[in-house]
């Protein structure tokens, strides 16, 4: 028996299983179990005393009902939608524009493109601190620029004005994610054979038509991947909220992921925190599914 | 021949930074003709073709298409179609969409597009593949789609950049004929780049031989074969390649003494400068076994290969002389042979400049 197991490992097939199995085991232990635990908690009654035990009173969908009944639920969900949609839109458009710009291949293009990665390697909290200064109402650079260009006449208090607090985080998040979008889209652009552009140019296409009929369709799977990953990353964005607005004032910049943390670790309502997390897990899973499907549609000659 | 030429290249020069890729190229291409640009790798064939298409800009000189200077005209306004070596088919479009792409850009009515696609597909035998994507086609079929995409536009000029180099040998021979037949049928001016001299010789009306960025010689295929202006052209055109033997004109100027064992002396068809050092060019197919008594190269057959229809004799060693005979020569390796050639078939070149001296009459 041992011998058979040993030879199975050595002669290849068993080794393959081992290779796949170990990371899978790792994933199940450190991602799968906490995930399941979280889902389980969302159906239980949890308080500070029962926190340590696994078996707790089962309450069905009570946590979900209670959460939906809270007056801030829908505003926060709506904030989350605005945050995700606007962040992704901004990151993607800027990232694509930059990728196209650097794809023109002028001198020093790859060096400059490399510099953009700086924003990507910076921790969210550091980025948040930097943006705190930029967005600061009294001495912030952004207000200075807006006033200098005549776009505003009075300082905007980005972080403490309920009309602008969410946008303060969105702007910082767009800045943070643009480099990532740009790099992935650059790779996609570089994968399009140059002779396709030449052929379409000879076929009579102008710049805009080449973009629409060659670039976009050839980038379809890359675009799908970038947007799906962007969705996942924006839904995970926590540091910027913690650093810039702490979800306030008056929940005006609060989003689901930050709220879940607040409920669990500020108000010690772990069940509700877990409930929000579960709702988000489902959303992210749908996004992941879309991502996997988009990569399966690879079109390459 | 009062007709205006379709394409004129006047002293075209192209520099890539410090690299002089095209050197003072002047070529005139008649309307409806099939012109081959041929030369070894890196000689600037693709660069010249891409300059014609407008994909590269030239440094100096002028390119005219139907009399109009197009130096500054972008590719899409030149009315030329190009078949790429890689085919450059749009991978995300079906064969039908690939072929109709240019017409759709021009907003041609759908019924007209359908008719045009149907006709092109019929000419090229692609009717059954119209709804496939390029990655579901064989090399030959892709090649045809690339041509279909070109002919559907009915352009002034067709440009081909080594369109057959990715196909296997037999398909290449077949497509050669097809492209030529297509040319006859469509009648548009075609410029065809190849490094294969056989393709150039069999397909073109006019062959331009390029070397190191400049035109070495141009003319009809047979004129290049019969009267190569330089040693390079002589060696490039014809297969197997011409044999070159160095030698010297004899004192009476009527014969050439070859630097071969036995110092053979071959008579020439016309007078040359006595004592001049030369490079004699002898085509394999012009050499034959000498009857006794005539002046001949005395050597040994180092190997004999027969394909059934022709026999290749590899003679001597330094330099090796190849003989192509239509007969089945009853020879075996190592046997002594005597080779002769008609005086008018001896080509003479200057050893320094490589230029032809006292051309063979053909
Ligand atoms: N973008 C470029 N920058 C610098 N040099 C170039 C560039 N494109 C081509 N060249 C040089 O110009 C010369 C001619 O190139 P070209 O592609 O025209 O050769 P070719 O005759 O088509 O060769 P092949 O038969 O291998 O395709 C080559 O020596 C090449 O190195
Ligand atoms: Mg080439």
PDB file of C-alpha atoms in Angstrom, chain B residues 25-186:
ATOM      1  CA  UNK B  25      16.105  53.853 -56.635  1.00  0.00           C
ATOM      2  CA  UNK B  26      14.409  54.728 -59.909  1.00  0.00           C
ATOM      3  CA  UNK B  27      11.867  52.331 -61.343  1.00  0.00           C
ATOM      4  CA  UNK B  28       9.014  52.877 -63.777  1.00  0.00           C
ATOM      5  CA  UNK B  29       6.120  50.456 -63.737  1.00  0.00           C
ATOM      6  CA  UNK B  30       3.695  50.259 -66.644  1.00  0.00           C
ATOM      7  CA  UNK B  31      -0.032  50.013 -66.054  1.00  0.00           C
ATOM      8  CA  UNK B  32      -1.211  46.439 -65.805  1.00  0.00           C
ATOM      9  CA  UNK B  33       2.251  44.953 -65.533  1.00  0.00           C
ATOM     10  CA  UNK B  34       3.491  42.471 -62.985  1.00  0.00           C
ATOM     11  CA  UNK B  35       6.765  43.578 -61.466  1.00  0.00           C
ATOM     12  CA  UNK B  36       8.914  41.468 -59.175  1.00  0.00           C
ATOM     13  CA  UNK B  37      11.319  42.965 -56.673  1.00  0.00           C
ATOM     14  CA  UNK B  38      13.885  40.311 -55.968  1.00  0.00           C
ATOM     15  CA  UNK B  39      17.089  40.146 -53.989  1.00  0.00           C
ATOM     16  CA  UNK B  40      18.742  38.538 -51.002  1.00  0.00           C
ATOM     17  CA  UNK B  41      17.489  39.023 -47.462  1.00  0.00           C
ATOM     18  CA  UNK B  42      17.971  42.518 -46.103  1.00  0.00           C
ATOM     19  CA  UNK B  43      18.408  44.193 -49.487  1.00  0.00           C
ATOM     20  CA  UNK B  44      15.469  46.530 -48.931  1.00  0.00           C
ATOM     21  CA  UNK B  45      12.652  44.824 -50.839  1.00  0.00           C
ATOM     22  CA  UNK B  46      10.103  45.150 -48.066  1.00  0.00           C
ATOM     23  CA  UNK B  47      11.234  48.682 -47.326  1.00  0.00           C
ATOM     24  CA  UNK B  48      10.668  49.666 -50.952  1.00  0.00           C
ATOM     25  CA  UNK B  49       7.253  48.011 -51.046  1.00  0.00           C
ATOM     26  CA  UNK B  50       6.209  49.598 -47.760  1.00  0.00           C
ATOM     27  CA  UNK B  51       7.341  52.969 -49.048  1.00  0.00           C
ATOM     28  CA  UNK B  52       5.073  52.456 -52.046  1.00  0.00           C
ATOM     29  CA  UNK B  53       2.199  51.629 -49.697  1.00  0.00           C
ATOM     30  CA  UNK B  54       2.947  54.657 -47.551  1.00  0.00           C
ATOM     31  CA  UNK B  55       3.723  52.615 -44.457  1.00  0.00           C
ATOM     32  CA  UNK B  56       7.269  54.020 -44.506  1.00  0.00           C
ATOM     33  CA  UNK B  57       8.142  57.550 -45.461  1.00  0.00           C
ATOM     34  CA  UNK B  58      11.044  58.111 -47.836  1.00  0.00           C
ATOM     35  CA  UNK B  59      13.874  60.494 -47.056  1.00  0.00           C
ATOM     36  CA  UNK B  60      14.354  61.975 -50.519  1.00  0.00           C
ATOM     37  CA  UNK B  61      13.040  61.345 -54.006  1.00  0.00           C
ATOM     38  CA  UNK B  62       9.566  61.060 -55.367  1.00  0.00           C
ATOM     39  CA  UNK B  63       6.900  58.381 -55.658  1.00  0.00           C
ATOM     40  CA  UNK B  64       4.168  58.925 -58.233  1.00  0.00           C
ATOM     41  CA  UNK B  65       1.068  56.809 -58.681  1.00  0.00           C
ATOM     42  CA  UNK B  66      -0.823  57.541 -61.915  1.00  0.00           C
ATOM     43  CA  UNK B  67       1.156  60.733 -62.290  1.00  0.00           C
ATOM     44  CA  UNK B  68       0.294  62.064 -58.872  1.00  0.00           C
ATOM     45  CA  UNK B  69       3.030  62.571 -56.297  1.00  0.00           C
ATOM     46  CA  UNK B  70       2.076  60.590 -53.212  1.00  0.00           C
ATOM     47  CA  UNK B  71       5.072  61.243 -50.936  1.00  0.00           C
ATOM     48  CA  UNK B  72       2.824  62.869 -48.340  1.00  0.00           C
ATOM     49  CA  UNK B  73      -0.332  60.852 -49.033  1.00  0.00           C
ATOM     50  CA  UNK B  74      -1.322  58.562 -46.156  1.00  0.00           C
ATOM     51  CA  UNK B  75      -1.721  54.856 -47.034  1.00  0.00           C
ATOM     52  CA  UNK B  76      -5.502  54.941 -46.961  1.00  0.00           C
ATOM     53  CA  UNK B  77      -5.651  57.559 -49.698  1.00  0.00           C
ATOM     54  CA  UNK B  78      -3.195  55.856 -52.042  1.00  0.00           C
ATOM     55  CA  UNK B  79      -5.663  53.277 -53.350  1.00  0.00           C
ATOM     56  CA  UNK B  80      -3.191  50.416 -53.058  1.00  0.00           C
ATOM     57  CA  UNK B  81      -3.865  47.013 -51.546  1.00  0.00           C
ATOM     58  CA  UNK B  82      -1.234  44.906 -49.887  1.00  0.00           C
ATOM     59  CA  UNK B  83      -0.937  41.201 -49.175  1.00  0.00           C
ATOM     60  CA  UNK B  84       1.343  40.733 -46.180  1.00  0.00           C
ATOM     61  CA  UNK B  85       3.777  37.908 -45.648  1.00  0.00           C
ATOM     62  CA  UNK B  86       1.977  37.208 -42.373  1.00  0.00           C
ATOM     63  CA  UNK B  87      -1.371  37.730 -44.183  1.00  0.00           C
ATOM     64  CA  UNK B  88      -2.396  40.089 -41.344  1.00  0.00           C
ATOM     65  CA  UNK B  89      -5.959  38.767 -41.367  1.00  0.00           C
ATOM     66  CA  UNK B  90      -8.193  40.259 -38.688  1.00  0.00           C
ATOM     67  CA  UNK B  91      -8.438  37.355 -36.242  1.00  0.00           C
ATOM     68  CA  UNK B  92     -11.690  38.527 -34.685  1.00  0.00           C
ATOM     69  CA  UNK B  93     -13.547  38.685 -37.999  1.00  0.00           C
ATOM     70  CA  UNK B  94     -14.898  35.912 -40.184  1.00  0.00           C
ATOM     71  CA  UNK B  95     -13.600  35.436 -43.710  1.00  0.00           C
ATOM     72  CA  UNK B  96     -16.603  37.374 -44.983  1.00  0.00           C
ATOM     73  CA  UNK B  97     -15.960  40.237 -42.579  1.00  0.00           C
ATOM     74  CA  UNK B  98     -12.263  40.242 -43.399  1.00  0.00           C
ATOM     75  CA  UNK B  99     -12.953  40.552 -47.087  1.00  0.00           C
ATOM     76  CA  UNK B 100     -15.710  43.130 -46.773  1.00  0.00           C
ATOM     77  CA  UNK B 101     -13.860  45.278 -44.216  1.00  0.00           C
ATOM     78  CA  UNK B 102     -12.742  47.980 -46.656  1.00  0.00           C
ATOM     79  CA  UNK B 103     -16.162  48.195 -48.282  1.00  0.00           C
ATOM     80  CA  UNK B 104     -17.911  48.437 -44.920  1.00  0.00           C
ATOM     81  CA  UNK B 105     -15.618  51.299 -43.962  1.00  0.00           C
ATOM     82  CA  UNK B 106     -16.658  53.061 -47.144  1.00  0.00           C
ATOM     83  CA  UNK B 107     -20.323  52.432 -46.279  1.00  0.00           C
ATOM     84  CA  UNK B 108     -21.026  50.598 -49.507  1.00  0.00           C
ATOM     85  CA  UNK B 109     -24.641  49.304 -49.508  1.00  0.00           C
ATOM     86  CA  UNK B 110     -25.007  45.831 -48.082  1.00  0.00           C
ATOM     87  CA  UNK B 111     -26.354  44.245 -51.254  1.00  0.00           C
ATOM     88  CA  UNK B 112     -23.318  45.453 -53.188  1.00  0.00           C
ATOM     89  CA  UNK B 113     -20.959  44.180 -50.486  1.00  0.00           C
ATOM     90  CA  UNK B 114     -22.604  40.766 -50.544  1.00  0.00           C
ATOM     91  CA  UNK B 115     -22.269  40.586 -54.300  1.00  0.00           C
ATOM     92  CA  UNK B 116     -18.622  41.631 -54.185  1.00  0.00           C
ATOM     93  CA  UNK B 117     -17.806  39.089 -51.455  1.00  0.00           C
ATOM     94  CA  UNK B 118     -19.612  36.360 -53.354  1.00  0.00           C
ATOM     95  CA  UNK B 119     -17.670  37.112 -56.500  1.00  0.00           C
ATOM     96  CA  UNK B 120     -14.281  37.277 -54.784  1.00  0.00           C
ATOM     97  CA  UNK B 121     -15.071  34.081 -52.893  1.00  0.00           C
ATOM     98  CA  UNK B 122     -15.942  32.380 -56.153  1.00  0.00           C
ATOM     99  CA  UNK B 123     -12.736  33.461 -57.875  1.00  0.00           C
ATOM    100  CA  UNK B 124     -10.669  32.254 -54.929  1.00  0.00           C
ATOM    101  CA  UNK B 125     -12.673  29.136 -54.109  1.00  0.00           C
ATOM    102  CA  UNK B 126     -13.562  30.353 -50.626  1.00  0.00           C
ATOM    103  CA  UNK B 127     -17.343  29.953 -50.798  1.00  0.00           C
ATOM    104  CA  UNK B 128     -17.415  27.251 -48.146  1.00  0.00           C
ATOM    105  CA  UNK B 129     -15.309  29.149 -45.632  1.00  0.00           C
ATOM    106  CA  UNK B 130     -17.008  32.542 -45.518  1.00  0.00           C
ATOM    107  CA  UNK B 131     -18.264  32.160 -41.969  1.00  0.00           C
ATOM    108  CA  UNK B 132     -15.066  30.797 -40.475  1.00  0.00           C
ATOM    109  CA  UNK B 133     -12.547  32.742 -38.469  1.00  0.00           C
ATOM    110  CA  UNK B 134      -8.980  32.827 -39.832  1.00  0.00           C
ATOM    111  CA  UNK B 135      -7.641  30.498 -37.137  1.00  0.00           C
ATOM    112  CA  UNK B 136      -9.854  27.739 -38.538  1.00  0.00           C
ATOM    113  CA  UNK B 137      -8.230  27.964 -41.990  1.00  0.00           C
ATOM    114  CA  UNK B 138      -5.186  26.322 -43.532  1.00  0.00           C
ATOM    115  CA  UNK B 139      -2.203  28.369 -44.668  1.00  0.00           C
ATOM    116  CA  UNK B 140      -3.283  28.282 -48.287  1.00  0.00           C
ATOM    117  CA  UNK B 141      -6.810  29.347 -47.412  1.00  0.00           C
ATOM    118  CA  UNK B 142      -5.553  32.238 -45.311  1.00  0.00           C
ATOM    119  CA  UNK B 143      -3.400  33.298 -48.215  1.00  0.00           C
ATOM    120  CA  UNK B 144      -6.479  33.323 -50.413  1.00  0.00           C
ATOM    121  CA  UNK B 145      -8.459  35.371 -47.923  1.00  0.00           C
ATOM    122  CA  UNK B 146      -5.628  37.894 -47.864  1.00  0.00           C
ATOM    123  CA  UNK B 147      -5.853  38.121 -51.633  1.00  0.00           C
ATOM    124  CA  UNK B 148      -9.627  38.319 -51.515  1.00  0.00           C
ATOM    125  CA  UNK B 149      -9.379  41.244 -49.140  1.00  0.00           C
ATOM    126  CA  UNK B 150      -7.158  42.951 -51.705  1.00  0.00           C
ATOM    127  CA  UNK B 151      -9.091  42.233 -54.908  1.00  0.00           C
ATOM    128  CA  UNK B 152     -12.467  43.156 -53.459  1.00  0.00           C
ATOM    129  CA  UNK B 153     -11.289  46.758 -53.295  1.00  0.00           C
ATOM    130  CA  UNK B 154     -10.400  46.892 -56.965  1.00  0.00           C
ATOM    131  CA  UNK B 155      -7.338  49.050 -56.202  1.00  0.00           C
ATOM    132  CA  UNK B 156      -4.983  50.767 -58.605  1.00  0.00           C
ATOM    133  CA  UNK B 157      -2.046  48.722 -57.414  1.00  0.00           C
ATOM    134  CA  UNK B 158      -1.540  45.376 -55.690  1.00  0.00           C
ATOM    135  CA  UNK B 159       1.468  44.967 -53.460  1.00  0.00           C
ATOM    136  CA  UNK B 160       2.624  41.519 -52.388  1.00  0.00           C
ATOM    137  CA  UNK B 161       5.307  40.999 -49.741  1.00  0.00           C
ATOM    138  CA  UNK B 162       6.587  37.430 -50.035  1.00  0.00           C
ATOM    139  CA  UNK B 163       3.035  36.102 -49.935  1.00  0.00           C
ATOM    140  CA  UNK B 164       4.025  32.494 -50.536  1.00  0.00           C
ATOM    141  CA  UNK B 165       6.946  32.115 -48.170  1.00  0.00           C
ATOM    142  CA  UNK B 166       4.848  30.478 -45.450  1.00  0.00           C
ATOM    143  CA  UNK B 167       3.462  27.769 -47.720  1.00  0.00           C
ATOM    144  CA  UNK B 168       4.908  24.363 -48.491  1.00  0.00           C
ATOM    145  CA  UNK B 169       6.699  23.794 -51.786  1.00  0.00           C
ATOM    146  CA  UNK B 170       3.888  22.252 -53.811  1.00  0.00           C
ATOM    147  CA  UNK B 171       1.285  24.741 -52.638  1.00  0.00           C
ATOM    148  CA  UNK B 172       3.736  27.507 -53.471  1.00  0.00           C
ATOM    149  CA  UNK B 173       3.998  26.340 -57.073  1.00  0.00           C
ATOM    150  CA  UNK B 174       0.229  26.120 -57.276  1.00  0.00           C
ATOM    151  CA  UNK B 175      -0.401  29.566 -55.760  1.00  0.00           C
ATOM    152  CA  UNK B 176       2.223  31.036 -58.060  1.00  0.00           C
ATOM    153  CA  UNK B 177       0.072  30.092 -61.007  1.00  0.00           C
ATOM    154  CA  UNK B 178      -3.070  31.226 -59.256  1.00  0.00           C
ATOM    155  CA  UNK B 179      -1.710  34.654 -58.473  1.00  0.00           C
ATOM    156  CA  UNK B 180      -0.517  35.044 -62.038  1.00  0.00           C
ATOM    157  CA  UNK B 181      -3.926  33.920 -63.371  1.00  0.00           C
ATOM    158  CA  UNK B 182      -5.614  36.336 -61.003  1.00  0.00           C
ATOM    159  CA  UNK B 183      -3.395  39.108 -62.267  1.00  0.00           C
ATOM    160  CA  UNK B 184      -4.376  38.338 -65.849  1.00  0.00           C
ATOM    161  CA  UNK B 185      -8.010  38.314 -64.880  1.00  0.00           C
ATOM    162  CA  UNK B 186      -8.053  41.470 -62.779  1.00  0.00           C
TER     163      UNK B 186
END
